[in-house]
Amino acid sequence: MATFEDRNTIAQCVDTLLTELRGPGPQFDPQAAVSVAGQIATDSRLGFALIMEDVLTAEVIGIAVVSQVTAVRASGHYGILQELWVDSRYRSAQNGRRLLSAVDREARARGWPMIEVSLPIADRPDAERLVAFYESMGFTSAGERRRRRLPRPG
């Protein structure tokens, strides 16, 4: 489980993930991301973050960040996998599967009935591969999300 001291690492990994997905967009603020990562790592009501490291080199292999949400349709809390990233040097070595298995263990320990994930739109790099990966891990389609950006105050 990630700790407050891991907040910079989490934010840097998310920045790398967003860059790989042709971002980050204007909503990503590196300083705010560090703050949010620290909040998630210290307040279990917000969710949790996991960091996978190489035991020999202490290099970060990957991260998973899950937000806790509450919904009537779920009869309580469940998780949304917000970010899952594995360093390109460690991909295709089952590390994504290991991270998702760790996410599942923590979700079950919290009594959550499900984990959701939003996938990139089809024109994003490796979108087809990502869909296949998540489907191989038991994720099924639950419709398509839509987003509306709100104007910034002031």
PDB file of C-alpha atoms in Angstrom:
ATOM      1  CA  MET A   1       0.000   0.000   0.000  1.00  0.00           C
ATOM      2  CA  ALA A   2       1.338   3.424  -0.919  1.00  0.00           C
ATOM      3  CA  THR A   3       2.061   5.956   1.814  1.00  0.00           C
ATOM      4  CA  PHE A   4       2.171   9.737   1.958  1.00  0.00           C
ATOM      5  CA  GLU A   5       5.896   9.571   1.171  1.00  0.00           C
ATOM      6  CA  ASP A   6       5.017   7.930  -2.169  1.00  0.00           C
ATOM      7  CA  ARG A   7       2.934  10.870  -3.380  1.00  0.00           C
ATOM      8  CA  ASN A   8       5.600  12.242  -5.758  1.00  0.00           C
ATOM      9  CA  THR A   9       6.180   8.811  -7.279  1.00  0.00           C
ATOM     10  CA  ILE A  10       2.461   8.292  -7.825  1.00  0.00           C
ATOM     11  CA  ALA A  11       2.038  11.709  -9.472  1.00  0.00           C
ATOM     12  CA  GLN A  12       5.091  11.152 -11.705  1.00  0.00           C
ATOM     13  CA  CYS A  13       3.800   7.759 -12.829  1.00  0.00           C
ATOM     14  CA  VAL A  14       0.367   9.215 -13.600  1.00  0.00           C
ATOM     15  CA  ASP A  15       2.043  11.996 -15.606  1.00  0.00           C
ATOM     16  CA  THR A  16       3.916   9.327 -17.582  1.00  0.00           C
ATOM     17  CA  LEU A  17       0.683   7.378 -18.132  1.00  0.00           C
ATOM     18  CA  LEU A  18      -1.122  10.475 -19.381  1.00  0.00           C
ATOM     19  CA  THR A  19       1.786  11.327 -21.672  1.00  0.00           C
ATOM     20  CA  GLU A  20       1.581   7.836 -23.180  1.00  0.00           C
ATOM     21  CA  LEU A  21      -2.130   8.473 -23.795  1.00  0.00           C
ATOM     22  CA  ARG A  22      -1.338  11.716 -25.699  1.00  0.00           C
ATOM     23  CA  GLY A  23      -1.728  13.991 -22.699  1.00  0.00           C
ATOM     24  CA  PRO A  24      -1.696  15.175 -20.060  1.00  0.00           C
ATOM     25  CA  GLY A  25      -4.565  17.530 -20.683  1.00  0.00           C
ATOM     26  CA  PRO A  26      -5.118  20.956 -19.201  1.00  0.00           C
ATOM     27  CA  GLN A  27      -6.833  19.481 -16.130  1.00  0.00           C
ATOM     28  CA  PHE A  28      -3.565  17.882 -14.954  1.00  0.00           C
ATOM     29  CA  ASP A  29      -1.670  20.079 -12.522  1.00  0.00           C
ATOM     30  CA  PRO A  30       1.535  18.354 -11.337  1.00  0.00           C
ATOM     31  CA  GLN A  31       1.541  20.069  -7.926  1.00  0.00           C
ATOM     32  CA  ALA A  32      -2.136  19.338  -7.332  1.00  0.00           C
ATOM     33  CA  ALA A  33      -1.565  15.736  -8.460  1.00  0.00           C
ATOM     34  CA  VAL A  34       1.082  15.310  -5.761  1.00  0.00           C
ATOM     35  CA  SER A  35      -1.353  16.661  -3.184  1.00  0.00           C
ATOM     36  CA  VAL A  36      -4.177  14.384  -4.319  1.00  0.00           C
ATOM     37  CA  ALA A  37      -1.855  11.361  -4.362  1.00  0.00           C
ATOM     38  CA  GLY A  38      -0.922  12.140  -0.757  1.00  0.00           C
ATOM     39  CA  GLN A  39      -4.579  12.428   0.219  1.00  0.00           C
ATOM     40  CA  ILE A  40      -5.477   9.084  -1.354  1.00  0.00           C
ATOM     41  CA  ALA A  41      -2.491   7.402   0.282  1.00  0.00           C
ATOM     42  CA  THR A  42      -3.468   8.646   3.750  1.00  0.00           C
ATOM     43  CA  ASP A  43      -7.276   8.697   3.776  1.00  0.00           C
ATOM     44  CA  SER A  44      -8.755   5.248   3.180  1.00  0.00           C
ATOM     45  CA  ARG A  45     -12.200   6.798   2.660  1.00  0.00           C
ATOM     46  CA  LEU A  46     -10.918   8.187  -0.644  1.00  0.00           C
ATOM     47  CA  GLY A  47      -9.563   4.882  -1.909  1.00  0.00           C
ATOM     48  CA  PHE A  48      -6.048   3.508  -2.104  1.00  0.00           C
ATOM     49  CA  ALA A  49      -2.875   3.462  -4.148  1.00  0.00           C
ATOM     50  CA  LEU A  50      -0.496   0.582  -4.759  1.00  0.00           C
ATOM     51  CA  ILE A  51       3.084   0.752  -5.936  1.00  0.00           C
ATOM     52  CA  MET A  52       4.892  -2.273  -7.355  1.00  0.00           C
ATOM     53  CA  GLU A  53       8.674  -2.169  -7.114  1.00  0.00           C
ATOM     54  CA  ASP A  54      11.507  -4.368  -8.324  1.00  0.00           C
ATOM     55  CA  VAL A  55      12.806  -5.966  -5.106  1.00  0.00           C
ATOM     56  CA  LEU A  56      16.417  -5.928  -6.297  1.00  0.00           C
ATOM     57  CA  THR A  57      16.664  -2.404  -7.715  1.00  0.00           C
ATOM     58  CA  ALA A  58      13.779  -0.638  -5.884  1.00  0.00           C
ATOM     59  CA  GLU A  59      12.695   0.737  -9.278  1.00  0.00           C
ATOM     60  CA  VAL A  60       8.997   1.399  -9.691  1.00  0.00           C
ATOM     61  CA  ILE A  61       7.445  -1.240 -11.926  1.00  0.00           C
ATOM     62  CA  GLY A  62       3.910   0.141 -11.822  1.00  0.00           C
ATOM     63  CA  ILE A  63       1.119   1.766  -9.867  1.00  0.00           C
ATOM     64  CA  ALA A  64      -2.596   1.405  -9.368  1.00  0.00           C
ATOM     65  CA  VAL A  65      -4.823   4.147  -7.955  1.00  0.00           C
ATOM     66  CA  VAL A  66      -8.396   3.338  -6.976  1.00  0.00           C
ATOM     67  CA  SER A  67     -11.036   5.818  -5.829  1.00  0.00           C
ATOM     68  CA  GLN A  68     -13.830   4.785  -3.500  1.00  0.00           C
ATOM     69  CA  VAL A  69     -17.263   5.884  -4.647  1.00  0.00           C
ATOM     70  CA  THR A  70     -20.699   5.382  -3.180  1.00  0.00           C
ATOM     71  CA  ALA A  71     -23.728   4.622  -5.303  1.00  0.00           C
ATOM     72  CA  VAL A  72     -27.263   3.527  -4.649  1.00  0.00           C
ATOM     73  CA  ARG A  73     -27.032   1.189  -7.674  1.00  0.00           C
ATOM     74  CA  ALA A  74     -24.142  -0.605  -5.944  1.00  0.00           C
ATOM     75  CA  SER A  75     -25.865  -0.592  -2.550  1.00  0.00           C
ATOM     76  CA  GLY A  76     -22.853   1.124  -1.055  1.00  0.00           C
ATOM     77  CA  HIS A  77     -19.179   1.613  -1.807  1.00  0.00           C
ATOM     78  CA  TYR A  78     -17.172   0.271  -4.723  1.00  0.00           C
ATOM     79  CA  GLY A  79     -13.969   1.198  -6.495  1.00  0.00           C
ATOM     80  CA  ILE A  80     -13.046   2.942  -9.705  1.00  0.00           C
ATOM     81  CA  LEU A  81      -9.621   2.072 -11.024  1.00  0.00           C
ATOM     82  CA  GLN A  82      -8.482   5.549 -11.963  1.00  0.00           C
ATOM     83  CA  GLU A  83      -4.939   4.801 -12.995  1.00  0.00           C
ATOM     84  CA  LEU A  84      -3.065   1.609 -13.766  1.00  0.00           C
ATOM     85  CA  TRP A  85       0.382   2.022 -15.229  1.00  0.00           C
ATOM     86  CA  VAL A  86       3.274  -0.379 -15.751  1.00  0.00           C
ATOM     87  CA  ASP A  87       6.681   0.871 -16.876  1.00  0.00           C
ATOM     88  CA  SER A  88       7.227  -0.126 -20.509  1.00  0.00           C
ATOM     89  CA  ARG A  89      10.367  -2.074 -19.506  1.00  0.00           C
ATOM     90  CA  TYR A  90       8.220  -4.335 -17.314  1.00  0.00           C
ATOM     91  CA  ARG A  91       5.207  -4.871 -19.561  1.00  0.00           C
ATOM     92  CA  SER A  92       4.324  -8.314 -20.936  1.00  0.00           C
ATOM     93  CA  ALA A  93       5.699  -9.889 -17.762  1.00  0.00           C
ATOM     94  CA  GLN A  94       2.343 -10.299 -15.970  1.00  0.00           C
ATOM     95  CA  ASN A  95       2.936  -7.185 -13.824  1.00  0.00           C
ATOM     96  CA  GLY A  96      -0.351  -5.570 -14.854  1.00  0.00           C
ATOM     97  CA  ARG A  97      -2.118  -8.774 -13.861  1.00  0.00           C
ATOM     98  CA  ARG A  98      -0.302  -8.805 -10.523  1.00  0.00           C
ATOM     99  CA  LEU A  99      -1.288  -5.205  -9.846  1.00  0.00           C
ATOM    100  CA  LEU A 100      -4.931  -5.912 -10.697  1.00  0.00           C
ATOM    101  CA  SER A 101      -4.886  -8.970  -8.458  1.00  0.00           C
ATOM    102  CA  ALA A 102      -3.603  -6.776  -5.614  1.00  0.00           C
ATOM    103  CA  VAL A 103      -6.381  -4.264  -6.369  1.00  0.00           C
ATOM    104  CA  ASP A 104      -8.926  -7.086  -6.174  1.00  0.00           C
ATOM    105  CA  ARG A 105      -7.556  -8.301  -2.826  1.00  0.00           C
ATOM    106  CA  GLU A 106      -7.776  -4.829  -1.314  1.00  0.00           C
ATOM    107  CA  ALA A 107     -11.267  -4.250  -2.745  1.00  0.00           C
ATOM    108  CA  ARG A 108     -12.488  -7.538  -1.271  1.00  0.00           C
ATOM    109  CA  ALA A 109     -10.917  -6.654   2.087  1.00  0.00           C
ATOM    110  CA  ARG A 110     -12.947  -3.424   1.994  1.00  0.00           C
ATOM    111  CA  GLY A 111     -16.124  -5.348   1.186  1.00  0.00           C
ATOM    112  CA  TRP A 112     -16.591  -3.739  -2.209  1.00  0.00           C
ATOM    113  CA  PRO A 113     -18.771  -5.652  -4.670  1.00  0.00           C
ATOM    114  CA  MET A 114     -17.016  -4.386  -7.796  1.00  0.00           C
ATOM    115  CA  ILE A 115     -14.257  -2.415  -9.488  1.00  0.00           C
ATOM    116  CA  GLU A 116     -14.927  -0.288 -12.554  1.00  0.00           C
ATOM    117  CA  VAL A 117     -12.450   1.082 -15.064  1.00  0.00           C
ATOM    118  CA  SER A 118     -12.839   3.589 -17.883  1.00  0.00           C
ATOM    119  CA  LEU A 119     -10.818   2.807 -20.960  1.00  0.00           C
ATOM    120  CA  PRO A 120      -9.385   5.250 -23.480  1.00  0.00           C
ATOM    121  CA  ILE A 121     -11.384   5.960 -26.594  1.00  0.00           C
ATOM    122  CA  ALA A 122     -10.635   3.766 -29.587  1.00  0.00           C
ATOM    123  CA  ASP A 123      -8.247   6.188 -31.320  1.00  0.00           C
ATOM    124  CA  ARG A 124      -5.826   6.235 -28.373  1.00  0.00           C
ATOM    125  CA  PRO A 125      -2.571   4.285 -28.526  1.00  0.00           C
ATOM    126  CA  ASP A 126      -2.983   0.598 -27.670  1.00  0.00           C
ATOM    127  CA  ALA A 127      -6.731   0.976 -26.963  1.00  0.00           C
ATOM    128  CA  GLU A 128      -7.544  -2.403 -28.509  1.00  0.00           C
ATOM    129  CA  ARG A 129      -4.782  -4.066 -26.503  1.00  0.00           C
ATOM    130  CA  LEU A 130      -6.023  -2.438 -23.291  1.00  0.00           C
ATOM    131  CA  VAL A 131      -9.578  -3.631 -23.865  1.00  0.00           C
ATOM    132  CA  ALA A 132      -8.292  -7.169 -24.468  1.00  0.00           C
ATOM    133  CA  PHE A 133      -6.185  -6.998 -21.299  1.00  0.00           C
ATOM    134  CA  TYR A 134      -9.062  -5.884 -19.085  1.00  0.00           C
ATOM    135  CA  GLU A 135     -11.436  -8.417 -20.641  1.00  0.00           C
ATOM    136  CA  SER A 136      -8.887 -11.159 -19.952  1.00  0.00           C
ATOM    137  CA  MET A 137      -9.003 -10.039 -16.307  1.00  0.00           C
ATOM    138  CA  GLY A 138     -12.780 -10.442 -16.170  1.00  0.00           C
ATOM    139  CA  PHE A 139     -13.924  -6.881 -16.855  1.00  0.00           C
ATOM    140  CA  THR A 140     -17.052  -6.656 -18.997  1.00  0.00           C
ATOM    141  CA  SER A 141     -18.597  -3.736 -20.806  1.00  0.00           C
ATOM    142  CA  ALA A 142     -20.899  -1.638 -18.648  1.00  0.00           C
ATOM    143  CA  GLY A 143     -21.784   0.982 -21.226  1.00  0.00           C
ATOM    144  CA  GLU A 144     -19.896   4.045 -22.239  1.00  0.00           C
ATOM    145  CA  ARG A 145     -19.090   6.982 -19.993  1.00  0.00           C
ATOM    146  CA  ARG A 146     -19.628  10.576 -21.039  1.00  0.00           C
ATOM    147  CA  ARG A 147     -17.917  13.624 -19.580  1.00  0.00           C
ATOM    148  CA  ARG A 148     -18.719  17.287 -19.399  1.00  0.00           C
ATOM    149  CA  ARG A 149     -16.066  19.730 -18.317  1.00  0.00           C
ATOM    150  CA  LEU A 150     -17.192  22.512 -16.027  1.00  0.00           C
ATOM    151  CA  PRO A 151     -15.749  25.976 -16.479  1.00  0.00           C
ATOM    152  CA  ARG A 152     -13.236  26.975 -13.853  1.00  0.00           C
ATOM    153  CA  PRO A 153     -14.591  29.438 -11.302  1.00  0.00           C
ATOM    154  CA  GLY A 154     -13.564  33.040 -11.535  1.00  0.00           C
TER     155      GLY A 154
END
